[in-house]
CSV table of C-alpha atoms in Angstrom, one decimal:
chain,number,residue,atom,x,y,z
A,1465,MET,CA,28.1,-18.0,11.0
A,1466,MET,CA,28.2,-14.3,10.0
A,1467,ASN,CA,32.0,-14.3,9.9
A,1468,ASP,CA,31.9,-16.8,7.1
A,1469,PRO,CA,30.5,-15.3,3.9
A,1470,SER,CA,29.5,-18.7,2.5
A,1471,LEU,CA,27.5,-19.2,-0.7
A,1472,GLU,CA,24.5,-20.2,1.5
A,1473,ILE,CA,24.7,-16.9,3.4
A,1474,ARG,CA,25.2,-14.8,0.3
A,1475,GLU,CA,22.1,-16.4,-1.3
A,1476,LYS,CA,20.1,-15.4,1.8
A,1477,LEU,CA,20.9,-11.7,1.2
A,1478,GLY,CA,18.1,-11.6,-1.3
A,1479,ASP,CA,15.5,-12.2,1.5
A,1480,ARG,CA,14.6,-8.9,3.3
A,1481,ASN,CA,13.1,-10.6,6.3
A,1482,TRP,CA,16.3,-12.7,6.8
A,1483,ARG,CA,18.4,-9.6,6.5
A,1484,LEU,CA,16.4,-7.8,9.1
A,1485,GLU,CA,16.8,-10.7,11.6
A,1486,ASN,CA,20.5,-11.4,11.0
A,1487,LEU,CA,22.5,-8.5,9.7
A,1488,TYR,CA,22.0,-5.5,12.0
A,1489,TRP,CA,23.2,-4.6,15.4
A,1490,ILE,CA,21.8,-2.0,17.8
A,1491,VAL,CA,22.4,-0.8,21.4
A,1492,ASP,CA,19.6,-2.0,23.7
A,1493,LYS,CA,18.0,-0.1,26.6
A,1494,ARG,CA,20.7,-1.3,29.0
A,1495,GLY,CA,23.5,0.0,26.7
A,1496,ASN,CA,24.5,-3.4,25.4
A,1497,LYS,CA,25.3,-4.2,21.8
A,1498,VAL,CA,22.8,-6.7,20.6
A,1499,LYS,CA,21.7,-8.2,17.3
A,1500,PHE,CA,18.5,-6.5,16.0
A,1501,ARG,CA,15.7,-9.1,16.2
A,1502,PRO,CA,12.2,-7.6,15.4
A,1503,ASN,CA,10.0,-7.9,18.4
A,1504,ARG,CA,6.3,-8.7,18.3
A,1505,PHE,CA,5.2,-5.2,17.6
A,1506,GLN,CA,7.9,-4.6,15.0
A,1507,LYS,CA,6.9,-7.8,13.2
A,1508,GLU,CA,3.2,-6.6,13.1
A,1509,LEU,CA,4.4,-3.3,11.5
A,1510,LEU,CA,6.4,-5.2,8.9
A,1511,GLU,CA,3.6,-7.6,8.1
A,1512,GLY,CA,0.9,-5.0,8.1
A,1513,MET,CA,2.6,-2.0,6.5
A,1514,TRP,CA,1.1,-0.3,3.5
A,1515,TYR,CA,2.3,2.6,1.4
A,1516,LEU,CA,1.1,5.3,3.8
A,1517,ASN,CA,1.5,4.2,7.5
A,1518,VAL,CA,0.3,6.1,10.6
A,1519,VAL,CA,1.5,4.7,13.9
A,1520,LEU,CA,0.0,6.1,17.1
A,1521,LYS,CA,2.4,4.5,19.5
A,1522,ALA,CA,3.4,4.0,23.1
A,1523,ARG,CA,7.0,4.6,24.0
A,1524,GLN,CA,9.8,2.0,24.1
A,1525,LEU,CA,8.3,-0.3,21.4
A,1526,GLY,CA,11.2,0.1,19.0
A,1527,VAL,CA,9.1,1.8,16.3
A,1528,THR,CA,11.8,4.3,15.2
A,1529,THR,CA,14.5,1.6,15.3
A,1530,PHE,CA,12.5,-0.7,13.1
A,1531,ILE,CA,11.5,1.9,10.5
A,1532,ASP,CA,15.1,3.3,10.2
A,1533,ILE,CA,16.7,-0.1,9.9
A,1534,LEU,CA,14.1,-1.0,7.3
A,1535,PHE,CA,15.0,2.1,5.4
A,1536,LEU,CA,18.7,1.6,5.7
A,1537,ASP,CA,18.3,-2.0,4.5
A,1538,SER,CA,16.2,-0.7,1.6
A,1539,VAL,CA,18.8,1.8,0.3
A,1540,LEU,CA,21.7,-0.6,0.8
A,1541,PHE,CA,20.1,-3.4,-1.3
A,1542,SER,CA,18.4,-1.3,-4.0
A,1543,LYS,CA,19.8,1.1,-6.6
A,1544,ASP,CA,18.8,4.8,-6.8
A,1545,LYS,CA,16.5,4.8,-3.8
A,1546,HIS,CA,16.4,7.8,-1.4
A,1547,ALA,CA,15.2,7.8,2.2
A,1548,ALA,CA,14.8,10.6,4.7
A,1549,ILE,CA,14.0,10.7,8.4
A,1550,ILE,CA,12.5,13.8,9.8
A,1551,ALA,CA,13.0,14.6,13.5
A,1552,HIS,CA,11.6,17.5,15.5
A,1553,THR,CA,15.0,19.0,16.5
A,1554,LYS,CA,18.5,19.1,15.0
A,1555,GLU,CA,19.8,17.4,18.1
A,1556,ASP,CA,17.3,14.5,17.8
A,1557,ALA,CA,18.1,14.2,14.1
A,1558,GLU,CA,21.8,13.6,14.9
A,1559,VAL,CA,21.0,11.1,17.7
A,1560,ILE,CA,18.6,9.2,15.4
A,1561,PHE,CA,21.2,9.2,12.6
A,1562,ASN,CA,24.0,8.0,14.9
A,1563,THR,CA,22.0,5.3,16.7
A,1564,LYS,CA,19.5,4.1,14.2
A,1565,VAL,CA,21.4,4.4,10.9
A,1566,LYS,CA,25.2,4.8,11.4
A,1567,TYR,CA,25.5,2.3,14.2
A,1568,PRO,CA,23.7,-0.5,12.4
A,1569,PHE,CA,25.7,0.3,9.2
A,1570,ASP,CA,29.1,0.5,10.9
A,1571,ASN,CA,28.5,-2.8,12.6
A,1572,LEU,CA,27.6,-4.8,9.6
A,1573,PRO,CA,29.8,-7.9,9.1
A,1574,GLU,CA,33.0,-6.7,7.6
A,1575,TRP,CA,32.9,-8.8,4.5
A,1576,LEU,CA,29.4,-7.3,3.7
A,1577,LYS,CA,30.1,-3.8,4.7
A,1578,ALA,CA,33.1,-3.8,2.4
A,1579,SER,CA,30.8,-4.3,-0.5
A,1580,PHE,CA,29.0,-1.1,0.1
A,1581,LYS,CA,31.1,1.8,-1.1
A,1582,VAL,CA,30.2,5.1,0.7
A,1583,ASN,CA,30.5,8.2,-1.5
A,1584,GLN,CA,29.5,10.7,1.2
A,1585,ASP,CA,29.4,10.3,5.0
A,1586,THR,CA,28.3,13.4,7.0
A,1587,LEU,CA,26.7,14.0,10.3
A,1588,ARG,CA,23.3,13.5,8.8
A,1589,GLU,CA,23.6,11.6,5.5
A,1590,LEU,CA,25.1,8.5,3.9
A,1591,LYS,CA,25.3,8.3,0.1
A,1592,PHE,CA,26.3,5.0,-1.5
A,1593,SER,CA,27.9,4.1,-4.8
A,1594,ASN,CA,24.7,2.3,-5.9
A,1595,GLY,CA,23.1,5.8,-6.2
A,1596,SER,CA,21.0,5.4,-3.0
A,1597,SER,CA,21.1,7.5,0.1
A,1598,ILE,CA,19.6,8.0,3.6
A,1599,ARG,CA,19.5,11.3,5.5
A,1600,VAL,CA,18.1,12.8,8.6
A,1601,ALA,CA,16.8,16.4,8.9
A,1602,THR,CA,14.1,18.5,10.5
A,1603,SER,CA,12.4,19.0,7.1
A,1604,VAL,CA,12.9,18.0,3.5
A,1605,ARG,CA,11.6,19.9,0.5
A,1606,SER,CA,14.1,19.1,-2.3
A,1607,GLY,CA,14.6,15.9,-4.3
A,1608,THR,CA,12.4,12.9,-4.7
A,1609,LEU,CA,12.1,10.3,-2.0
A,1610,GLN,CA,11.0,6.6,-2.1
A,1611,PHE,CA,11.1,6.3,1.7
A,1612,LEU,CA,10.0,9.0,4.3
A,1613,HIS,CA,9.9,8.6,8.1
A,1614,ILE,CA,8.3,11.5,10.1
A,1615,SER,CA,9.3,10.8,13.7
A,1616,GLU,CA,7.3,12.1,16.8
A,1617,PHE,CA,5.0,14.2,14.5
A,1618,GLY,CA,2.5,14.8,17.4
A,1619,TYR,CA,5.3,16.6,19.3
A,1620,THR,CA,6.2,18.7,16.3
A,1621,CYS,CA,2.5,19.6,15.7
A,1622,ALA,CA,2.1,20.6,19.4
A,1623,LYS,CA,5.3,22.6,19.8
A,1624,TYR,CA,6.2,23.7,16.3
A,1625,PRO,CA,3.0,24.1,14.3
A,1626,GLU,CA,4.7,26.1,11.5
A,1627,LYS,CA,7.2,23.3,11.1
A,1628,ALA,CA,4.4,20.8,11.0
A,1629,GLU,CA,2.7,22.7,8.3
A,1630,GLU,CA,5.9,22.8,6.3
A,1631,ILE,CA,6.3,19.0,6.6
A,1632,ILE,CA,2.7,18.5,5.4
A,1633,THR,CA,3.0,20.9,2.5
A,1634,GLY,CA,6.6,20.3,1.6
A,1635,SER,CA,8.1,17.1,2.8
A,1636,LEU,CA,5.2,14.8,2.0
A,1637,ASN,CA,5.2,16.2,-1.6
A,1638,THR,CA,8.7,14.8,-2.1
A,1639,VAL,CA,7.2,11.3,-2.0
A,1640,HIS,CA,5.3,10.1,-5.1
A,1641,PRO,CA,2.3,7.8,-4.9
A,1642,GLY,CA,3.2,4.2,-4.3
A,1643,GLN,CA,6.3,4.9,-2.2
A,1644,LEU,CA,6.7,4.2,1.5
A,1645,VAL,CA,5.8,6.7,4.2
A,1646,PHE,CA,5.7,6.3,8.0
A,1647,ILE,CA,4.3,9.0,10.3
A,1648,GLU,CA,4.6,8.0,13.9
A,1649,SER,CA,4.3,9.6,17.3
A,1650,THR,CA,2.9,9.4,20.8
A,1651,ALA,CA,-0.3,11.3,21.3
A,1652,LYS,CA,0.0,15.0,22.0
A,1653,GLY,CA,-3.4,16.5,22.5
A,1654,ARG,CA,-6.7,16.6,20.4
A,1655,GLU,CA,-5.7,19.0,17.7
A,1656,GLY,CA,-3.1,19.5,15.0
A,1657,HIS,CA,-2.1,17.6,11.9
A,1658,PHE,CA,-1.1,14.4,13.6
A,1659,TYR,CA,-4.4,14.2,15.5
A,1660,ASN,CA,-6.3,14.8,12.3
A,1661,ILE,CA,-4.3,12.2,10.4
A,1662,CYS,CA,-4.9,9.6,13.1
A,1663,ARG,CA,-8.7,10.4,13.0
A,1664,ARG,CA,-8.8,10.0,9.3
A,1665,ALA,CA,-6.8,6.8,9.5
A,1666,MET,CA,-9.2,5.3,12.1
């Protein structure tokens, strides 16, 4: 079906939920290329998300995959929107970008991918001709974002408290009220910014 860009399929492109269930490919835990289909937990995140989202998670639930595909989809299908993903190390930032952003984009149906002109393609950023972009870094302080994902923030708070403070004081201030933020992590002790954020959220 996806090899045939029929009028019916093109009309469905206006439905975000349909896009998330039909357009994107990922590599699963066994190393196989599979179509991304939101699992039960990912669907709960999608249905229950708010502007500011805190996810205290267990591993292997696909939280990072879901958030980053959601952000990729958002910048592809909207003009002048900017997304950033913050990882705790440069190496993790590049892995996240390659597996959660570049791979799903590179494996879009060819007829659809051809409609998205890439103005800039680097190790950590994609900029599109619609004025939108998505990037991965260890911190962001410049620019204005509509979408921000802070990955494994508990780990950053425990191991790099100064970096965590920079994220709180700098990165979060790049997002204006009413935009979309996800802060997610496994638990890492009973202190630090992530612990305090989780306590406030509860």
